[in-house]
XYZ file of C-alpha atoms in Angstrom:
551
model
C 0.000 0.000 0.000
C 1.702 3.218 -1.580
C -0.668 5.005 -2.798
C -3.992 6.626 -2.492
C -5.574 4.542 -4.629
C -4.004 1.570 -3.290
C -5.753 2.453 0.007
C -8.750 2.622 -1.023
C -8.796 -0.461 -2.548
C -8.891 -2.091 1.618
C -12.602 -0.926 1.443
C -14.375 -3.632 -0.473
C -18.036 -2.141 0.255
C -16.424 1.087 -1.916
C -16.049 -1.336 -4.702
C -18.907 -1.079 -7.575
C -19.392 -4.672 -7.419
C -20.844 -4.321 -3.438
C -22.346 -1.491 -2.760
C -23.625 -0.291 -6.521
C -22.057 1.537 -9.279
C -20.485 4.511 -8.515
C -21.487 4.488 -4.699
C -19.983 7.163 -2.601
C -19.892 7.084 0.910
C -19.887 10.490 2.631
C -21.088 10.060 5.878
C -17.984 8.747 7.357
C -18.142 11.206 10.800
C -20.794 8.992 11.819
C -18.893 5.769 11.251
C -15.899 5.179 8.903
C -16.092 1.440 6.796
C -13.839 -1.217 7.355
C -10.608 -2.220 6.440
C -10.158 -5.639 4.676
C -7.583 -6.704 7.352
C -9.502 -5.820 10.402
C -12.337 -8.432 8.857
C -9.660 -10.636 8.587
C -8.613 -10.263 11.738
C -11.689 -10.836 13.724
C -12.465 -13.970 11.666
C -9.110 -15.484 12.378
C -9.163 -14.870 16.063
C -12.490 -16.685 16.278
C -11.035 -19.538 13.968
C -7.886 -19.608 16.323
C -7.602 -18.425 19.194
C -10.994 -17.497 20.785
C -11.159 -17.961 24.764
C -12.423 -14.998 27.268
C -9.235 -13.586 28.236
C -7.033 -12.619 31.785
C -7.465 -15.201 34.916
C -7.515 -18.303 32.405
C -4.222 -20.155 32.307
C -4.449 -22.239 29.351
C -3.325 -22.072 25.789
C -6.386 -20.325 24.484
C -6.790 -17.949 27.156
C -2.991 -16.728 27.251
C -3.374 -16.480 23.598
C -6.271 -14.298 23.454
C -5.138 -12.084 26.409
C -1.570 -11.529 24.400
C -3.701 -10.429 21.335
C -5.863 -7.981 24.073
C -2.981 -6.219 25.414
C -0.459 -6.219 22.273
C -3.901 -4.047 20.826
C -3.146 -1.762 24.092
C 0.074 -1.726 23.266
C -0.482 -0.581 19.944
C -3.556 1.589 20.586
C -0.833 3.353 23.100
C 1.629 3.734 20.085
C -1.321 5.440 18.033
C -2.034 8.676 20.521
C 1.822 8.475 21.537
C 0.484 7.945 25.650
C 3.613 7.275 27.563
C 2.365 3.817 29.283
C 0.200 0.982 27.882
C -1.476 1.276 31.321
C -3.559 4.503 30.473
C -5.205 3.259 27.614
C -8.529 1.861 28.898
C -11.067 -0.147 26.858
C -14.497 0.780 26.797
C -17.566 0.890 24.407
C -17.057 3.988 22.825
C -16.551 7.686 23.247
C -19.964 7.676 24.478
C -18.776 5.077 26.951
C -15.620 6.269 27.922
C -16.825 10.249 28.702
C -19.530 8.636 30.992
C -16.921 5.933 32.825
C -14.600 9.594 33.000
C -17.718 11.794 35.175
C -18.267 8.381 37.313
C -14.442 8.195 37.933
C -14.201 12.041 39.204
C -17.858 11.960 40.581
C -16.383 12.018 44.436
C -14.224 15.050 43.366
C -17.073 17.330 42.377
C -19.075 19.053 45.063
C -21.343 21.688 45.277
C -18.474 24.779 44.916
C -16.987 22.708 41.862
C -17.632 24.488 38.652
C -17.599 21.650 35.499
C -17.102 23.633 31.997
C -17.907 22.544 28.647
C -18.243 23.907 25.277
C -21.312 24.571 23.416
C -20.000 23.176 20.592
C -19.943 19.762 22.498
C -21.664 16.434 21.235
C -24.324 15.291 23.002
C -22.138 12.033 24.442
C -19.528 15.064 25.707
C -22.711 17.231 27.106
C -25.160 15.160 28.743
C -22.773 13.024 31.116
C -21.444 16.272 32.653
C -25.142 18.003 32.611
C -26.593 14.857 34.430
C -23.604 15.345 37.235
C -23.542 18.781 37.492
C -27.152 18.303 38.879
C -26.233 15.487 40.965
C -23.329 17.082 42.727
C -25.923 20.400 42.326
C -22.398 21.631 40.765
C -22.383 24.604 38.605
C -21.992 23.811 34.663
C -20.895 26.660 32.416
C -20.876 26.419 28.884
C -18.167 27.991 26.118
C -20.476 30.142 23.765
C -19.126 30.060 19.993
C -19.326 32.974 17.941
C -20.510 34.096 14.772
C -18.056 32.097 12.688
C -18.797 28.904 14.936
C -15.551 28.830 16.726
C -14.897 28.924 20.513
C -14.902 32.144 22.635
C -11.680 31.572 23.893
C -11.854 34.721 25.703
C -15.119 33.868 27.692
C -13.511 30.732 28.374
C -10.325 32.616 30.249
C -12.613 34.609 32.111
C -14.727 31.099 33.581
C -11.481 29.757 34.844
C -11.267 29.794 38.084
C -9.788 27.643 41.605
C -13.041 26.487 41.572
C -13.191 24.632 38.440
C -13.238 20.958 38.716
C -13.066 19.897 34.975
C -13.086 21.062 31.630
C -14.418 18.599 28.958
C -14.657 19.716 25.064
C -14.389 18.357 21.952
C -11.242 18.314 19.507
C -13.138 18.826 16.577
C -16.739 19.316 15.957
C -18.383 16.914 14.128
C -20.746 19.527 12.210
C -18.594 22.274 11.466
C -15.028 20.295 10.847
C -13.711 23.273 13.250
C -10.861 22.342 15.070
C -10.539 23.869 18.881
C -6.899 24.874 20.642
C -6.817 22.246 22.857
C -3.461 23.138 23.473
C -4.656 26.709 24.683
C -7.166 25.205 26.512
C -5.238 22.971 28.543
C -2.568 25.555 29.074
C -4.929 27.971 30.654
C -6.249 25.400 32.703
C -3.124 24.167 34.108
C -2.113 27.680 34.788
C -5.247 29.367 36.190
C -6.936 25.898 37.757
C -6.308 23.032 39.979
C -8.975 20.950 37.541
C -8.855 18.455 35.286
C -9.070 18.486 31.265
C -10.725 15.892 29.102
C -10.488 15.839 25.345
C -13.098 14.620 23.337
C -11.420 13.075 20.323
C -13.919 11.626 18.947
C -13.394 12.665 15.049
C -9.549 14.823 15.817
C -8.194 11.022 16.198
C -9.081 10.905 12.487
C -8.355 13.960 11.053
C -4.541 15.601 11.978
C -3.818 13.145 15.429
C -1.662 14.744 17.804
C 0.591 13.237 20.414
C -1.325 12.495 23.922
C 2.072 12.606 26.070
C 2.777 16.218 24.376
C -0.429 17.494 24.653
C -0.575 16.591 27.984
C -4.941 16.271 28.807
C -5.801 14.168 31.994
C -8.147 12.358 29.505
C -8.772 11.393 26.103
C -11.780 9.136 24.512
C -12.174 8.258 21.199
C -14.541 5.498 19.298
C -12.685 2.656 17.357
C -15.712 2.945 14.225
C -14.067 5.980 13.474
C -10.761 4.568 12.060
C -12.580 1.150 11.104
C -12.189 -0.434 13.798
C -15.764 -2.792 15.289
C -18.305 -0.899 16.221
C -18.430 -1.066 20.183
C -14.987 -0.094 21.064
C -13.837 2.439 22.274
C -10.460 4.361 24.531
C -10.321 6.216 27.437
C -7.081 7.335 28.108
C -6.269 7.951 31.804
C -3.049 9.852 32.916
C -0.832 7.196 35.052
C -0.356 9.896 37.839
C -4.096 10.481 38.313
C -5.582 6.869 38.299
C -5.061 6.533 42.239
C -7.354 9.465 42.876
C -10.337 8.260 40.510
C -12.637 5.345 41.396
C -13.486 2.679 39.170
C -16.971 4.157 37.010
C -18.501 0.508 37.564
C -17.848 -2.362 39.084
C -17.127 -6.498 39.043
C -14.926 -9.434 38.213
C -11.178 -8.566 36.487
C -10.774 -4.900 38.600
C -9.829 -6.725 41.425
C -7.471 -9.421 43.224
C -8.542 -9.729 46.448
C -12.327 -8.807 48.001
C -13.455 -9.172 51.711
C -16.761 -8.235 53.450
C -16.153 -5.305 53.393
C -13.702 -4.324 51.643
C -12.179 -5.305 47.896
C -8.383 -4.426 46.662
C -8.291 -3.094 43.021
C -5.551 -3.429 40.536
C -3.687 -1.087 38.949
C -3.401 1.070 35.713
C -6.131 0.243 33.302
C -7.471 -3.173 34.703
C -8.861 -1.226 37.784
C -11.592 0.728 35.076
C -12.201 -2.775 33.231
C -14.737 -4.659 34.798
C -16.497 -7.543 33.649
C -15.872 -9.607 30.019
C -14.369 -6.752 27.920
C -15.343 -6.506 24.058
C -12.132 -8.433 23.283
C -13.139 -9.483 20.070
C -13.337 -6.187 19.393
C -10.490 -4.259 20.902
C -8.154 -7.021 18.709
C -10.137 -5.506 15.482
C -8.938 -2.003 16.807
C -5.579 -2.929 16.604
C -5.959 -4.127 13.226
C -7.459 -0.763 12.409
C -4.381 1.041 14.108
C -2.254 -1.480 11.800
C -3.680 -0.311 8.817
C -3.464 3.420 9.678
C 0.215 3.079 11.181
C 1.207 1.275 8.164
C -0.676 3.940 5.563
C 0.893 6.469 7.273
C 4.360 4.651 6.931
C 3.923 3.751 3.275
C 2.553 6.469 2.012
C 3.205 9.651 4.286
C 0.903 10.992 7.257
C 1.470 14.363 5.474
C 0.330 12.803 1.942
C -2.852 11.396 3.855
C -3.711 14.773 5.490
C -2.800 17.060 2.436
C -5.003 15.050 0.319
C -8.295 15.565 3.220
C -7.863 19.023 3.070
C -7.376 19.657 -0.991
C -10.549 17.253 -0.952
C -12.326 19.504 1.713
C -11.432 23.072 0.422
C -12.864 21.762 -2.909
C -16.166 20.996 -1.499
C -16.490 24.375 0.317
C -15.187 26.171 -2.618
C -17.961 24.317 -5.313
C -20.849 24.095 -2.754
C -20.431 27.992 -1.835
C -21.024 28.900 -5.394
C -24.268 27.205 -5.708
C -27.571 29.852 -4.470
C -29.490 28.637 -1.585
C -26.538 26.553 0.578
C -25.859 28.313 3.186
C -22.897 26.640 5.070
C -22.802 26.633 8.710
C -19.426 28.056 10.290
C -16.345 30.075 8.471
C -13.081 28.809 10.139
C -9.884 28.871 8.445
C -9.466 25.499 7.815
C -11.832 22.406 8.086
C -11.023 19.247 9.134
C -13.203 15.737 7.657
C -16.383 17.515 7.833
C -18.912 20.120 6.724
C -22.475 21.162 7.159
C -24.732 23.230 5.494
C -28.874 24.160 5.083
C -30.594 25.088 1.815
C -33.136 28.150 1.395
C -35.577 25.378 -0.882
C -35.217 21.712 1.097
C -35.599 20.408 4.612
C -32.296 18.780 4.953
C -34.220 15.036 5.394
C -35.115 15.659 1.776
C -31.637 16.569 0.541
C -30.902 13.439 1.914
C -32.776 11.119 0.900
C -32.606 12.706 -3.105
C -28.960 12.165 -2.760
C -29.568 8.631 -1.496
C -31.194 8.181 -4.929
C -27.934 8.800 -6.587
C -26.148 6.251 -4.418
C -24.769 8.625 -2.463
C -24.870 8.828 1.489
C -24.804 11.844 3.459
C -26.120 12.757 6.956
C -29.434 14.277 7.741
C -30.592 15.865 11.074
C -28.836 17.767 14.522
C -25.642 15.516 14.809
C -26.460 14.824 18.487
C -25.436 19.045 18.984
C -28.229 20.538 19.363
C -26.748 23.128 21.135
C -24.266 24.638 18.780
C -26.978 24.225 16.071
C -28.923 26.942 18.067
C -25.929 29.068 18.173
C -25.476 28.809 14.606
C -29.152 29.558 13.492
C -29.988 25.877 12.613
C -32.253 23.332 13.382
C -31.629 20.626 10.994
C -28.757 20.644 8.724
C -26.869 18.536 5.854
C -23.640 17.010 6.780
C -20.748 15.786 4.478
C -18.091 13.871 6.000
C -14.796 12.638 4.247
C -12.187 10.153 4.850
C -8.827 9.500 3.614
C -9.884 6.774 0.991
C -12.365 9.307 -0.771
C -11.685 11.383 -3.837
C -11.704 14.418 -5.678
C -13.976 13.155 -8.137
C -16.456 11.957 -5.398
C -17.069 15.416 -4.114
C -17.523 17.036 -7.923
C -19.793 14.293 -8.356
C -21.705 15.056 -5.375
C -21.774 18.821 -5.594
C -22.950 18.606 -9.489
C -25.874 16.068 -7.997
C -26.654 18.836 -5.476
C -27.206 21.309 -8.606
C -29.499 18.856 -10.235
C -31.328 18.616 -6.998
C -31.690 22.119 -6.628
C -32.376 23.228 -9.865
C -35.892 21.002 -10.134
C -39.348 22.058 -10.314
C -42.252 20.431 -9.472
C -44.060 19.113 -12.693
C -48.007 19.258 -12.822
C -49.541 17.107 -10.128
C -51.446 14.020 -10.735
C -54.669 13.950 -12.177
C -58.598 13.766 -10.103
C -58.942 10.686 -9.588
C -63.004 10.866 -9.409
C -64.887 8.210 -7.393
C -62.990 5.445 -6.987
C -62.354 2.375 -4.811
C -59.762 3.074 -2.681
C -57.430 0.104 -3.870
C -58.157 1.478 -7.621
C -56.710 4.908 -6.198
C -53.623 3.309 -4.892
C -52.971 1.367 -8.378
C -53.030 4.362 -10.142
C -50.849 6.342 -7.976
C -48.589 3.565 -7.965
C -48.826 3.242 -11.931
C -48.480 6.748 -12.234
C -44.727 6.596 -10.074
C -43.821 3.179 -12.175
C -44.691 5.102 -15.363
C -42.210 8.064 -14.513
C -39.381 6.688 -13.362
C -36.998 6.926 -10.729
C -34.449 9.136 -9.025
C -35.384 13.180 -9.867
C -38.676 12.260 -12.274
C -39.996 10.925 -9.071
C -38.562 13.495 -6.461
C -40.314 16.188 -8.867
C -43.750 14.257 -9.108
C -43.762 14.010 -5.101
C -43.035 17.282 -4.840
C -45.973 18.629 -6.796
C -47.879 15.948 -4.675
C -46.849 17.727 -1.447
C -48.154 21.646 -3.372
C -51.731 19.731 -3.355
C -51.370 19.418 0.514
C -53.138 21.841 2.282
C -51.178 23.053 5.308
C -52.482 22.042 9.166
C -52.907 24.803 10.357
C -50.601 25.953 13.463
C -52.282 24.816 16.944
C -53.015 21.576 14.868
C -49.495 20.928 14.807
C -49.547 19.800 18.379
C -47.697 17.009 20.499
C -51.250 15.026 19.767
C -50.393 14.662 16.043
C -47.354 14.266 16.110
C -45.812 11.080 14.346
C -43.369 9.815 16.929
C -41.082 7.364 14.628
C -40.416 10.060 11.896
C -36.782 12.000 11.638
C -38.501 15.124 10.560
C -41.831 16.582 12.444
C -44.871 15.297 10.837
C -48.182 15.903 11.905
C -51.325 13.468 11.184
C -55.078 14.295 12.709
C -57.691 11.728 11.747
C -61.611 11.975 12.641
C -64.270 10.695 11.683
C -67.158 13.578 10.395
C -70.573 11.833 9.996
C -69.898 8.587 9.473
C -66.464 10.079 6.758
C -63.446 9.849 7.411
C -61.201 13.324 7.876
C -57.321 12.637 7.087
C -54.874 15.967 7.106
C -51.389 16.121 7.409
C -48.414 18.121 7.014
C -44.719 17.971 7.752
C -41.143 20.327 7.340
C -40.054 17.527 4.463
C -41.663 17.774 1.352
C -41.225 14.511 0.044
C -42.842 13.359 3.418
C -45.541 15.809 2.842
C -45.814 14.599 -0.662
C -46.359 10.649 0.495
C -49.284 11.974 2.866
C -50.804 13.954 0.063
C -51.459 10.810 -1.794
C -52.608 8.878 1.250
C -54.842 11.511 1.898
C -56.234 10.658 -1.555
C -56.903 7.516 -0.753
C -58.263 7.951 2.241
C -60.413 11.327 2.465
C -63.997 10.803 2.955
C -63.990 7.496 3.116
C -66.893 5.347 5.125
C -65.975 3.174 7.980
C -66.730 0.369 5.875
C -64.157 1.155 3.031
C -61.698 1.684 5.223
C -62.189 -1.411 7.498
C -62.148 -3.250 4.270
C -58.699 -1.773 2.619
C -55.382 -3.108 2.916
C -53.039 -0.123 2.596
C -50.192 -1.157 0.344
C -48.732 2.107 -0.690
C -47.041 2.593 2.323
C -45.069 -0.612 1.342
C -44.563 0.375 -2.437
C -41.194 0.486 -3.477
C -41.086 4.543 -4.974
C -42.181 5.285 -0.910
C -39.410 3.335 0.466
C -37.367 6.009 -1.618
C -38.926 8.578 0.225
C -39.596 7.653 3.795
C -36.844 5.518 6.082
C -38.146 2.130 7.851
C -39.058 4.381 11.169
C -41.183 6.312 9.638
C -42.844 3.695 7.636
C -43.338 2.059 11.148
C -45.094 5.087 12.846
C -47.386 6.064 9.772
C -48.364 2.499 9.963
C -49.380 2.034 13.349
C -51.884 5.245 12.706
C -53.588 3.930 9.555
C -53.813 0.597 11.936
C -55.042 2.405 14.621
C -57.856 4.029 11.793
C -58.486 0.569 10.756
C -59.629 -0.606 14.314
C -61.587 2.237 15.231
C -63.389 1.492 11.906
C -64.357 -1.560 12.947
């Protein structure tokens, strides 16, 4: 592996034979795809050398346990920590920022002052919220500013011999900003007694520094980010601290010895493992740090990163020349991610037209629904790279982005007159057959969702609310002399298009029609294009709901 290229050819789902014909895989901030060799891995442990590891003393159990700790070892080697001992194993940054509050927990008291950023995640916001109230602490929260980066002078003036912690993120996973950590830890140390944990969640991808020179009392980090299983995860745990924290939960492998009342823990990272660990898993980590170590080798950490940021100052330069996009945040540089709205689309419907073109992108908050707020956003578009995509992946998506934007809708469908409601469906789903797919389709739905007249406002209540969908969508059913009433709306238009023709099939209906129907449109194949499996799921257990009250 020496090239680019040659990289990317470790990613079999990439390939056109897998995933489709020119498939490209965006969304990589939510999880990155997997390496060749850490499949390969995982399937030859549990060929060879499966056995639950530590406290066993045969062949399979030594076996295994050398596999577990060579991957701390090398997961050590990765963030440069000084000692294999302060790389703990957990299920994921999500995991190991919760194990981190329940370690300090007996630190923080009611004069302890816990700051975060309001750029956080919500796995790097809600652990410290929920202790904060606990410990009835006092939580205070970075603001960004305009351009979505830190206020680094706000921050200064929080700091305090009061503060307990400081938790924020390395790099948000919406904007692609990257935060001083190193300024944040040096004003810390100097102005603080308190701790600093680093949320690495997406900076281990994109531009790693070195743990022992940065110098944070923690750093977590999820191994699906650099291919690794889902489920595993790294807490990193300064040596010289781990005698102060207690264990976040507790049972068999933290301990040697345990009386009545009392128990005797280990030391370094086996105090914070309790329990069977995902060992399986942690050995496919240190496949994934194999592959990256050796990329890096063979074809230059510098190479790898230059090539991320020609591919993401591309996309910012092409999507900021197309009207509408309006991209959130206007840092310097960006690092493996951006986000942005559009002036004509709810961003579930950007999605899932882009989806049609085999292409996957992200659609919603990101889990920060704070620094949405900040930023003037409530649901956004996110693109996310990694090192095995290419230049001619994002000028493929931003041209797709123009075709998306650029369509009309075409003339809605026709009266359909007095007809059985299953005649209704067939010709709706005739009239979608006859079309097409992809943007024939998206334009047809969209004149569909023009014939819907809007709920009005107090209608769009908690009551009406469709609980399974991604995007709010309202439904109110009643039955009006013996007829029954179905309106709808929603912030998607290709979900207010679907209810438009349901509405059509349904409106004014007797009890006995619609006892008597089997809805099948919900199932057709064009809808699947248009509404995800949850949604599906919740619009069905209304008409089902209808159905029975029919009866």
């Amino acid at each position: 592996m020496k090239t680019m290229e040659e990289l990317r050819r470790n990613f079999k789902l990439l390939d056109s034979g897998v995933a489709g014909a020119n498939y490209t895989y965006l969304d990589n901030s939510a999880t990155m795809q997997v390496p060749e060799s850490v499949l390969e891995s995982i399937c030859d442990f549990y060929h060879t050398s499966n056995s639950n590891i530590h406290r066993g003393i045969h062949a399979l159990s030594e076996k295994a346990t050398d596999y577990y700790e060579e991957a701390r070892e090398k997961t050590r080697e990765f963030i440069d920590a000084k000692y294999p001992e302060e790389i703990v194993f957990t299920s994921g940054t999500t995991g190991s920022v919760n194990m981190a509050a329940q370690m300090v927990e007996h630190l923080i008291s009611e004069d302890s002052v816990i700051i975060v950023s309001e750029m956080e995640h919500n796995s790097n916001f809600l652990p410290w919220l929920a202790l904060s109230k606990r410990k009835k602490a006092t939580l205070k929260i970075i603001p960004v500013l305009a351009d979505g980066t830190l206020d680094y002078d706000a921050f200064e003036n929080m700091l305090s011999e009061k503060v307990a912690i400081v938790s924020v993120t390395e790099c948000s996973n919406v904007t692609g900003i990257k935060n001083s950590v190193d300024r944040i830890i040096k004003s810390t140390r100097e102005k603080t007694n308190g701790l600093v944990l680093i949320d690495g969640a997406q900076g281990v991808v994109h531009g790693r520094k070195s743990i022992s020179k940065l110098g944070p009392d923690f750093y977590v980090f999820s191994g699906h980010k650099i291919g690794a299983p889902t489920g595993t995860g790294v807490l990193y745990v300064k040596k010289e601290l781990q005698d102060k924290l207690r264990p976040g939960y507790f049972g068999g492998g933290i301990v040697y010895q345990v009386y009545h009342d009392d128990a005797v823990f280990f030391d370094g990272a086996r105090k914070f493992e309790a329990g069977t660990p995902n060992y399986v898993g942690v050995i496919g980590l240190g496949a994934a740090i194999d592959f990256w170590l050796d990329a890096e080798k063979n074809i230059g950490k510098e190479v790898i990163e230059e090539s991320e940021a020609s591919i993401m100052k591309k996309l910012e330069e092409e999507l900021g020349k197309i009207d509408g996009i309006n991209i959130l945040g206007k840092p310097d540089k960006r690092f493996g991610c951006l986000s942005f709205t559009t002036n004509k689309l709810h961003s579930y419907d950007v999605c899932k037209m882009l989806d049609s073109y085999n292409i996957a992108v992200r659609s919603g908050h990101m889990c920060a629904h704070n620094y949405l707020r900040a930023l003037g956003a409530e649901s956004i578009v996110r693109v996310s790279i990694a090192p095995y995509n290419t230049m001619e992946e994002i000028l493929y998506f931003v041209d797709c982005m123009k075709e998306i934007l650029s369509v009309s809708a075409m003339e809605g469908r026709t009266e359909c007159g007095r007809m059985s409601m299953e005649d209704v469906e067939r010709e709706i789903i005739n009239d979608f057959a006859e079309i097409g797919s992809g943007i024939n389709q998206y334009a047809l739905i969209t004149a569909c969702a023009d014939e819907l007249q809007e709920l009005p406002e107090e209608e769009q209540n908690e009551d009406n609310l469709v609980k399974s969908c991604q995007v709010n969508t309202w439904l109110k059913t009643d039955w009006v002399e013996n007829k029954f009433s179905f309106e709808a709306d929603s912030e998607s238009v290709v979900v207010r298009g679907v209810m438009s023709l349901l509405q059509d099939i349904y409106m004014d209906r007797t009890k006995e029609e619609v006892e008597n129907y089997n809805c099948k449109l919900i199932h057709a194949d064009f809808v699947k294009n248009f509404l995800n499996h949850d949604q599906i799921n919740g619009i069905n257990e209304i008409l089902a709901k209808v159905q029975q009250e029919a009866i």
